[in-house]
Amino acid sequence: RSAARGGRAARPEQRRGGRRDNRLGAWMEGASAAEQGRAALWGGAMSVVMPAGFADVSKVRPVPDNQEIWGDADRDRSVVLELLEHTASVSDGDSLAFFFNDLADANEAASRSVEAVKVLTDAEAPAFAQDLGRCSYKGVVKGTQRVSKHCDGPNAENLVGVYLACFRMPNFTTDLLVSVNVPLEISDRSSSSHASMLASSTADEGESILAALLLSLRIHDVALFG
């Protein structure tokens, strides 16, 4: 990620491998069977129902404290949640394009295209409902980026569908990003070419995954945000 978007460090007990927040345990005691498959985020300060096939990437490689990264290695899909210092110089109306382009820059994308931008309703993201007073703006941008994996050369770009939600919390000086990345076209030269042999992803799939994540997202400790 760009150095212009400083990451917010999680408190020690909220880092990966730290103790699980008791609030998540208490909440889970009364949760329905459908909710029992929740993934604890940042030591239990947040939780979400992850799609089948996604695993915690921090189990196999280091992940920054301000990020949660979950991946589906078989199909080269990923879910990334990221806590950032609130970028006050960027207006709410410009924030989705800003974060999408900042991600494209960090990915050294050969090309990028924004296809749609929309404001999220409280029903679509209940953890950030307006009456809770947690965020000033919430929205989603979808588009594509043509990107090479870090270990591949410049002629091995994959066309990746990017579906990014932004929650702006100036009262906490924090912006939360939730993004879903799915390959739409995989280069024969890519180290991910094995994934092209499996069922290919579609734009609808990426949108559906993000929509389900936002519906299931829960906040158990707002102190995570600062």
PDB file of C-alpha atoms in Angstrom:
ATOM      1  CA  ARG A   1       0.000   0.000   0.000  1.00  0.00           C
ATOM      2  CA  SER A   2       1.026   3.588  -0.560  1.00  0.00           C
ATOM      3  CA  ALA A   3       2.972   5.287   2.200  1.00  0.00           C
ATOM      4  CA  ALA A   4       0.506   8.166   1.849  1.00  0.00           C
ATOM      5  CA  ARG A   5      -2.090   5.943   3.537  1.00  0.00           C
ATOM      6  CA  GLY A   6      -0.564   5.147   6.885  1.00  0.00           C
ATOM      7  CA  GLY A   7      -1.814   1.923   8.430  1.00  0.00           C
ATOM      8  CA  ARG A   8      -3.272   2.005  11.944  1.00  0.00           C
ATOM      9  CA  ALA A   9      -1.444  -0.437  14.213  1.00  0.00           C
ATOM     10  CA  ALA A  10      -3.666  -2.787  16.177  1.00  0.00           C
ATOM     11  CA  ARG A  11      -3.255  -2.886  19.937  1.00  0.00           C
ATOM     12  CA  PRO A  12      -1.039  -5.782  21.128  1.00  0.00           C
ATOM     13  CA  GLU A  13      -3.990  -7.889  22.296  1.00  0.00           C
ATOM     14  CA  GLN A  14      -5.708  -7.369  18.925  1.00  0.00           C
ATOM     15  CA  ARG A  15      -2.808  -8.569  16.813  1.00  0.00           C
ATOM     16  CA  ARG A  16      -2.815 -11.915  15.110  1.00  0.00           C
ATOM     17  CA  GLY A  17      -2.081 -14.575  17.694  1.00  0.00           C
ATOM     18  CA  GLY A  18      -3.096 -12.306  20.604  1.00  0.00           C
ATOM     19  CA  ARG A  19      -5.851 -13.168  23.051  1.00  0.00           C
ATOM     20  CA  ARG A  20      -9.369 -13.273  21.652  1.00  0.00           C
ATOM     21  CA  ASP A  21     -11.579 -10.451  22.890  1.00  0.00           C
ATOM     22  CA  ASN A  22     -14.103 -11.761  25.452  1.00  0.00           C
ATOM     23  CA  ARG A  23     -16.886  -9.839  23.732  1.00  0.00           C
ATOM     24  CA  LEU A  24     -16.710 -12.158  20.744  1.00  0.00           C
ATOM     25  CA  GLY A  25     -16.942 -15.212  22.991  1.00  0.00           C
ATOM     26  CA  ALA A  26     -19.973 -13.803  24.795  1.00  0.00           C
ATOM     27  CA  TRP A  27     -21.659 -12.897  21.519  1.00  0.00           C
ATOM     28  CA  MET A  28     -20.995 -16.347  20.069  1.00  0.00           C
ATOM     29  CA  GLU A  29     -22.744 -18.058  22.985  1.00  0.00           C
ATOM     30  CA  GLY A  30     -26.064 -16.742  21.703  1.00  0.00           C
ATOM     31  CA  ALA A  31     -25.276 -16.945  17.994  1.00  0.00           C
ATOM     32  CA  SER A  32     -27.243 -19.100  15.601  1.00  0.00           C
ATOM     33  CA  ALA A  33     -25.757 -22.238  14.067  1.00  0.00           C
ATOM     34  CA  ALA A  34     -25.247 -20.325  10.818  1.00  0.00           C
ATOM     35  CA  GLU A  35     -23.062 -17.814  12.685  1.00  0.00           C
ATOM     36  CA  GLN A  36     -20.818 -20.391  14.373  1.00  0.00           C
ATOM     37  CA  GLY A  37     -18.379 -20.401  11.448  1.00  0.00           C
ATOM     38  CA  ARG A  38     -17.296 -16.836  12.132  1.00  0.00           C
ATOM     39  CA  ALA A  39     -13.683 -15.782  11.658  1.00  0.00           C
ATOM     40  CA  ALA A  40     -12.255 -13.621  14.445  1.00  0.00           C
ATOM     41  CA  LEU A  41     -10.487 -10.495  13.156  1.00  0.00           C
ATOM     42  CA  TRP A  42      -7.859  -8.523  15.048  1.00  0.00           C
ATOM     43  CA  GLY A  43      -8.002 -10.772  18.079  1.00  0.00           C
ATOM     44  CA  GLY A  44     -11.789 -10.813  18.148  1.00  0.00           C
ATOM     45  CA  ALA A  45     -12.437  -7.062  17.976  1.00  0.00           C
ATOM     46  CA  MET A  46     -14.360  -7.792  14.760  1.00  0.00           C
ATOM     47  CA  SER A  47     -15.704 -10.955  13.146  1.00  0.00           C
ATOM     48  CA  VAL A  48     -17.137 -12.045   9.818  1.00  0.00           C
ATOM     49  CA  VAL A  49     -18.422 -15.171   8.091  1.00  0.00           C
ATOM     50  CA  MET A  50     -15.758 -16.013   5.524  1.00  0.00           C
ATOM     51  CA  PRO A  51     -16.700 -17.779   2.268  1.00  0.00           C
ATOM     52  CA  ALA A  52     -15.926 -21.480   1.995  1.00  0.00           C
ATOM     53  CA  GLY A  53     -12.417 -22.185   0.760  1.00  0.00           C
ATOM     54  CA  PHE A  54     -10.781 -19.058   2.253  1.00  0.00           C
ATOM     55  CA  ALA A  55      -7.982 -19.452   4.820  1.00  0.00           C
ATOM     56  CA  ASP A  56      -6.074 -17.025   7.052  1.00  0.00           C
ATOM     57  CA  VAL A  57      -2.954 -16.025   5.100  1.00  0.00           C
ATOM     58  CA  SER A  58      -1.135 -15.043   8.323  1.00  0.00           C
ATOM     59  CA  LYS A  59      -0.822 -18.765   9.056  1.00  0.00           C
ATOM     60  CA  VAL A  60       1.643 -19.112   6.171  1.00  0.00           C
ATOM     61  CA  ARG A  61       3.322 -15.706   5.875  1.00  0.00           C
ATOM     62  CA  PRO A  62       3.636 -12.441   7.823  1.00  0.00           C
ATOM     63  CA  VAL A  63       0.746  -9.978   7.464  1.00  0.00           C
ATOM     64  CA  PRO A  64       0.881  -6.340   8.697  1.00  0.00           C
ATOM     65  CA  ASP A  65      -0.927  -5.729  11.989  1.00  0.00           C
ATOM     66  CA  ASN A  66      -3.393  -3.336  10.336  1.00  0.00           C
ATOM     67  CA  GLN A  67      -4.507  -5.974   7.806  1.00  0.00           C
ATOM     68  CA  GLU A  68      -6.478  -9.207   7.772  1.00  0.00           C
ATOM     69  CA  ILE A  69      -5.860 -11.226   4.585  1.00  0.00           C
ATOM     70  CA  TRP A  70      -7.761 -14.393   3.704  1.00  0.00           C
ATOM     71  CA  GLY A  71      -7.119 -16.319   0.504  1.00  0.00           C
ATOM     72  CA  ASP A  72      -8.439 -19.137  -1.644  1.00  0.00           C
ATOM     73  CA  ALA A  73      -5.226 -20.570  -3.110  1.00  0.00           C
ATOM     74  CA  ASP A  74      -7.022 -22.967  -5.454  1.00  0.00           C
ATOM     75  CA  ARG A  75      -8.842 -20.171  -7.270  1.00  0.00           C
ATOM     76  CA  ASP A  76      -6.461 -17.281  -6.512  1.00  0.00           C
ATOM     77  CA  ARG A  77      -9.165 -15.228  -4.783  1.00  0.00           C
ATOM     78  CA  SER A  78      -8.588 -13.027  -1.748  1.00  0.00           C
ATOM     79  CA  VAL A  79     -10.377 -10.988   0.897  1.00  0.00           C
ATOM     80  CA  VAL A  80      -8.491  -8.105   2.519  1.00  0.00           C
ATOM     81  CA  LEU A  81      -9.602  -5.958   5.455  1.00  0.00           C
ATOM     82  CA  GLU A  82      -7.433  -2.975   6.263  1.00  0.00           C
ATOM     83  CA  LEU A  83      -7.421  -0.274   8.944  1.00  0.00           C
ATOM     84  CA  LEU A  84      -5.955   3.023   7.760  1.00  0.00           C
ATOM     85  CA  GLU A  85      -5.385   6.455   9.197  1.00  0.00           C
ATOM     86  CA  HIS A  86      -8.310   8.632   8.106  1.00  0.00           C
ATOM     87  CA  THR A  87      -7.301  10.607   5.006  1.00  0.00           C
ATOM     88  CA  ALA A  88      -8.947  13.947   5.818  1.00  0.00           C
ATOM     89  CA  SER A  89      -7.604  15.591   2.665  1.00  0.00           C
ATOM     90  CA  VAL A  90      -9.764  13.275   0.520  1.00  0.00           C
ATOM     91  CA  SER A  91     -13.487  14.057   0.450  1.00  0.00           C
ATOM     92  CA  ASP A  92     -16.057  11.317   1.019  1.00  0.00           C
ATOM     93  CA  GLY A  93     -17.251  11.707  -2.566  1.00  0.00           C
ATOM     94  CA  ASP A  94     -13.737  11.134  -3.915  1.00  0.00           C
ATOM     95  CA  SER A  95     -12.693   8.443  -1.442  1.00  0.00           C
ATOM     96  CA  LEU A  96     -13.709   5.333  -3.390  1.00  0.00           C
ATOM     97  CA  ALA A  97     -11.861   6.393  -6.532  1.00  0.00           C
ATOM     98  CA  PHE A  98      -8.897   7.447  -4.378  1.00  0.00           C
ATOM     99  CA  PHE A  99      -8.598   4.087  -2.623  1.00  0.00           C
ATOM    100  CA  PHE A 100      -9.197   2.117  -5.837  1.00  0.00           C
ATOM    101  CA  ASN A 101      -6.428   4.032  -7.634  1.00  0.00           C
ATOM    102  CA  ASP A 102      -4.131   3.852  -4.629  1.00  0.00           C
ATOM    103  CA  LEU A 103      -4.533   0.070  -4.639  1.00  0.00           C
ATOM    104  CA  ALA A 104      -3.841  -0.023  -8.391  1.00  0.00           C
ATOM    105  CA  ASP A 105      -0.672   2.015  -7.835  1.00  0.00           C
ATOM    106  CA  ALA A 106       0.455  -0.318  -5.049  1.00  0.00           C
ATOM    107  CA  ASN A 107      -0.227  -3.285  -7.340  1.00  0.00           C
ATOM    108  CA  GLU A 108       1.700  -1.591 -10.178  1.00  0.00           C
ATOM    109  CA  ALA A 109      -1.329  -2.275 -12.353  1.00  0.00           C
ATOM    110  CA  ALA A 110      -0.717  -2.122 -16.100  1.00  0.00           C
ATOM    111  CA  SER A 111      -4.273  -0.821 -16.513  1.00  0.00           C
ATOM    112  CA  ARG A 112      -7.287  -0.028 -14.365  1.00  0.00           C
ATOM    113  CA  SER A 113     -10.957   0.686 -14.903  1.00  0.00           C
ATOM    114  CA  VAL A 114     -13.687   1.814 -12.501  1.00  0.00           C
ATOM    115  CA  GLU A 115     -17.025   0.351 -13.552  1.00  0.00           C
ATOM    116  CA  ALA A 116     -19.403   1.503 -10.822  1.00  0.00           C
ATOM    117  CA  VAL A 117     -19.536   3.407  -7.544  1.00  0.00           C
ATOM    118  CA  LYS A 118     -22.413   3.394  -5.072  1.00  0.00           C
ATOM    119  CA  VAL A 119     -23.291   4.442  -1.537  1.00  0.00           C
ATOM    120  CA  LEU A 120     -24.105   1.566   0.803  1.00  0.00           C
ATOM    121  CA  THR A 121     -27.397   1.469   2.691  1.00  0.00           C
ATOM    122  CA  ASP A 122     -27.695   0.582   6.368  1.00  0.00           C
ATOM    123  CA  ALA A 123     -29.340  -2.705   5.353  1.00  0.00           C
ATOM    124  CA  GLU A 124     -26.311  -3.624   3.231  1.00  0.00           C
ATOM    125  CA  ALA A 125     -23.794  -2.868   6.014  1.00  0.00           C
ATOM    126  CA  PRO A 126     -25.644  -3.109   9.348  1.00  0.00           C
ATOM    127  CA  ALA A 127     -22.450  -2.881  11.438  1.00  0.00           C
ATOM    128  CA  PHE A 128     -22.143   0.685  10.183  1.00  0.00           C
ATOM    129  CA  ALA A 129     -25.808   1.725  10.300  1.00  0.00           C
ATOM    130  CA  GLN A 130     -26.218   5.486  10.474  1.00  0.00           C
ATOM    131  CA  ASP A 131     -27.884   5.493  13.894  1.00  0.00           C
ATOM    132  CA  LEU A 132     -24.801   3.814  15.409  1.00  0.00           C
ATOM    133  CA  GLY A 133     -22.734   6.908  14.604  1.00  0.00           C
ATOM    134  CA  ARG A 134     -19.659   4.912  13.626  1.00  0.00           C
ATOM    135  CA  CYS A 135     -18.988   6.283  10.153  1.00  0.00           C
ATOM    136  CA  SER A 136     -19.674   9.374   8.088  1.00  0.00           C
ATOM    137  CA  TYR A 137     -19.682   7.588   4.725  1.00  0.00           C
ATOM    138  CA  LYS A 138     -19.868   4.060   3.396  1.00  0.00           C
ATOM    139  CA  GLY A 139     -19.704   2.985  -0.213  1.00  0.00           C
ATOM    140  CA  VAL A 140     -18.498   0.420  -2.733  1.00  0.00           C
ATOM    141  CA  VAL A 141     -16.469   0.685  -5.920  1.00  0.00           C
ATOM    142  CA  LYS A 142     -16.093  -2.125  -8.436  1.00  0.00           C
ATOM    143  CA  GLY A 143     -13.682  -2.299 -11.321  1.00  0.00           C
ATOM    144  CA  THR A 144     -10.819  -4.206 -12.855  1.00  0.00           C
ATOM    145  CA  GLN A 145      -7.041  -4.036 -12.687  1.00  0.00           C
ATOM    146  CA  ARG A 146      -4.562  -5.815 -14.915  1.00  0.00           C
ATOM    147  CA  VAL A 147      -1.878  -6.975 -12.504  1.00  0.00           C
ATOM    148  CA  SER A 148       1.138  -9.306 -12.438  1.00  0.00           C
ATOM    149  CA  LYS A 149       1.766 -11.289  -9.278  1.00  0.00           C
ATOM    150  CA  HIS A 150       4.836 -10.125  -7.386  1.00  0.00           C
ATOM    151  CA  CYS A 151       6.865 -13.155  -8.515  1.00  0.00           C
ATOM    152  CA  ASP A 152       5.908 -12.862 -12.208  1.00  0.00           C
ATOM    153  CA  GLY A 153       7.234 -10.659 -14.993  1.00  0.00           C
ATOM    154  CA  PRO A 154       5.511  -7.740 -16.764  1.00  0.00           C
ATOM    155  CA  ASN A 155       4.093 -10.010 -19.480  1.00  0.00           C
ATOM    156  CA  ALA A 156       2.117 -12.169 -17.065  1.00  0.00           C
ATOM    157  CA  GLU A 157      -0.693  -9.798 -16.071  1.00  0.00           C
ATOM    158  CA  ASN A 158      -4.008 -11.219 -14.918  1.00  0.00           C
ATOM    159  CA  LEU A 159      -7.280  -9.341 -15.219  1.00  0.00           C
ATOM    160  CA  VAL A 160      -8.509  -9.025 -11.642  1.00  0.00           C
ATOM    161  CA  GLY A 161     -11.966  -7.962 -10.557  1.00  0.00           C
ATOM    162  CA  VAL A 162     -11.673  -5.618  -7.565  1.00  0.00           C
ATOM    163  CA  TYR A 163     -14.670  -4.994  -5.296  1.00  0.00           C
ATOM    164  CA  LEU A 164     -13.813  -2.517  -2.546  1.00  0.00           C
ATOM    165  CA  ALA A 165     -15.936  -1.141   0.288  1.00  0.00           C
ATOM    166  CA  CYS A 166     -14.857   1.902   2.278  1.00  0.00           C
ATOM    167  CA  PHE A 167     -16.079   2.942   5.731  1.00  0.00           C
ATOM    168  CA  ARG A 168     -14.920   6.411   6.781  1.00  0.00           C
ATOM    169  CA  MET A 169     -14.728   7.070  10.512  1.00  0.00           C
ATOM    170  CA  PRO A 170     -13.317  10.563  11.117  1.00  0.00           C
ATOM    171  CA  ASN A 171     -14.375  10.459  14.795  1.00  0.00           C
ATOM    172  CA  PHE A 172     -11.970   7.536  15.197  1.00  0.00           C
ATOM    173  CA  THR A 173      -9.447   9.000  12.672  1.00  0.00           C
ATOM    174  CA  THR A 174      -9.771   5.676  10.838  1.00  0.00           C
ATOM    175  CA  ASP A 175     -10.843   4.399   7.423  1.00  0.00           C
ATOM    176  CA  LEU A 176     -11.727   0.714   7.069  1.00  0.00           C
ATOM    177  CA  LEU A 177     -11.406  -0.965   3.683  1.00  0.00           C
ATOM    178  CA  VAL A 178     -12.872  -4.354   2.803  1.00  0.00           C
ATOM    179  CA  SER A 179     -11.878  -5.681  -0.614  1.00  0.00           C
ATOM    180  CA  VAL A 180     -12.524  -8.828  -2.618  1.00  0.00           C
ATOM    181  CA  ASN A 181     -10.216  -9.744  -5.492  1.00  0.00           C
ATOM    182  CA  VAL A 182     -11.132 -12.419  -8.032  1.00  0.00           C
ATOM    183  CA  PRO A 183      -9.303 -13.346 -11.264  1.00  0.00           C
ATOM    184  CA  LEU A 184     -11.415 -12.823 -14.375  1.00  0.00           C
ATOM    185  CA  GLU A 185      -8.666 -13.735 -16.865  1.00  0.00           C
ATOM    186  CA  ILE A 186      -5.432 -15.546 -15.985  1.00  0.00           C
ATOM    187  CA  SER A 187      -2.351 -15.295 -18.183  1.00  0.00           C
ATOM    188  CA  ASP A 188      -0.724 -18.516 -19.364  1.00  0.00           C
ATOM    189  CA  ARG A 189       2.543 -17.010 -18.077  1.00  0.00           C
ATOM    190  CA  SER A 190       1.176 -16.350 -14.602  1.00  0.00           C
ATOM    191  CA  SER A 191       2.182 -18.428 -11.598  1.00  0.00           C
ATOM    192  CA  SER A 192      -1.588 -18.579 -10.969  1.00  0.00           C
ATOM    193  CA  SER A 193      -2.257 -20.368 -14.259  1.00  0.00           C
ATOM    194  CA  HIS A 194      -3.275 -23.485 -12.282  1.00  0.00           C
ATOM    195  CA  ALA A 195      -6.357 -21.564 -11.149  1.00  0.00           C
ATOM    196  CA  SER A 196      -7.556 -21.165 -14.729  1.00  0.00           C
ATOM    197  CA  MET A 197      -8.160 -24.908 -14.831  1.00  0.00           C
ATOM    198  CA  LEU A 198     -10.834 -24.533 -12.139  1.00  0.00           C
ATOM    199  CA  ALA A 199     -14.211 -22.844 -12.394  1.00  0.00           C
ATOM    200  CA  SER A 200     -13.501 -19.258 -13.452  1.00  0.00           C
ATOM    201  CA  SER A 201     -14.660 -16.360 -11.327  1.00  0.00           C
ATOM    202  CA  THR A 202     -17.176 -13.823 -12.556  1.00  0.00           C
ATOM    203  CA  ALA A 203     -17.904 -10.225 -11.687  1.00  0.00           C
ATOM    204  CA  ASP A 204     -21.188 -11.341 -10.104  1.00  0.00           C
ATOM    205  CA  GLU A 205     -19.282 -13.754  -7.871  1.00  0.00           C
ATOM    206  CA  GLY A 206     -16.996 -11.010  -6.570  1.00  0.00           C
ATOM    207  CA  GLU A 207     -19.951  -8.730  -5.862  1.00  0.00           C
ATOM    208  CA  SER A 208     -21.814 -11.524  -4.094  1.00  0.00           C
ATOM    209  CA  ILE A 209     -18.844 -12.363  -1.874  1.00  0.00           C
ATOM    210  CA  LEU A 210     -18.423  -8.716  -0.833  1.00  0.00           C
ATOM    211  CA  ALA A 211     -22.145  -8.280  -0.209  1.00  0.00           C
ATOM    212  CA  ALA A 212     -22.227 -11.360   2.053  1.00  0.00           C
ATOM    213  CA  LEU A 213     -19.135 -10.200   3.955  1.00  0.00           C
ATOM    214  CA  LEU A 214     -20.629  -6.781   4.653  1.00  0.00           C
ATOM    215  CA  LEU A 215     -23.901  -8.306   5.837  1.00  0.00           C
ATOM    216  CA  SER A 216     -22.105 -10.635   8.258  1.00  0.00           C
ATOM    217  CA  LEU A 217     -19.475  -8.169   9.530  1.00  0.00           C
ATOM    218  CA  ARG A 218     -19.721  -7.513  13.275  1.00  0.00           C
ATOM    219  CA  ILE A 219     -17.856  -5.108  15.556  1.00  0.00           C
ATOM    220  CA  HIS A 220     -17.248  -6.355  19.094  1.00  0.00           C
ATOM    221  CA  ASP A 221     -14.824  -3.694  20.332  1.00  0.00           C
ATOM    222  CA  VAL A 222     -14.814  -0.190  18.804  1.00  0.00           C
ATOM    223  CA  ALA A 223     -11.542   0.545  20.630  1.00  0.00           C
ATOM    224  CA  LEU A 224      -9.912  -1.183  17.647  1.00  0.00           C
ATOM    225  CA  PHE A 225     -10.518   1.984  15.649  1.00  0.00           C
ATOM    226  CA  GLY A 226      -8.616   4.248  18.026  1.00  0.00           C
TER     227      GLY A 226
END
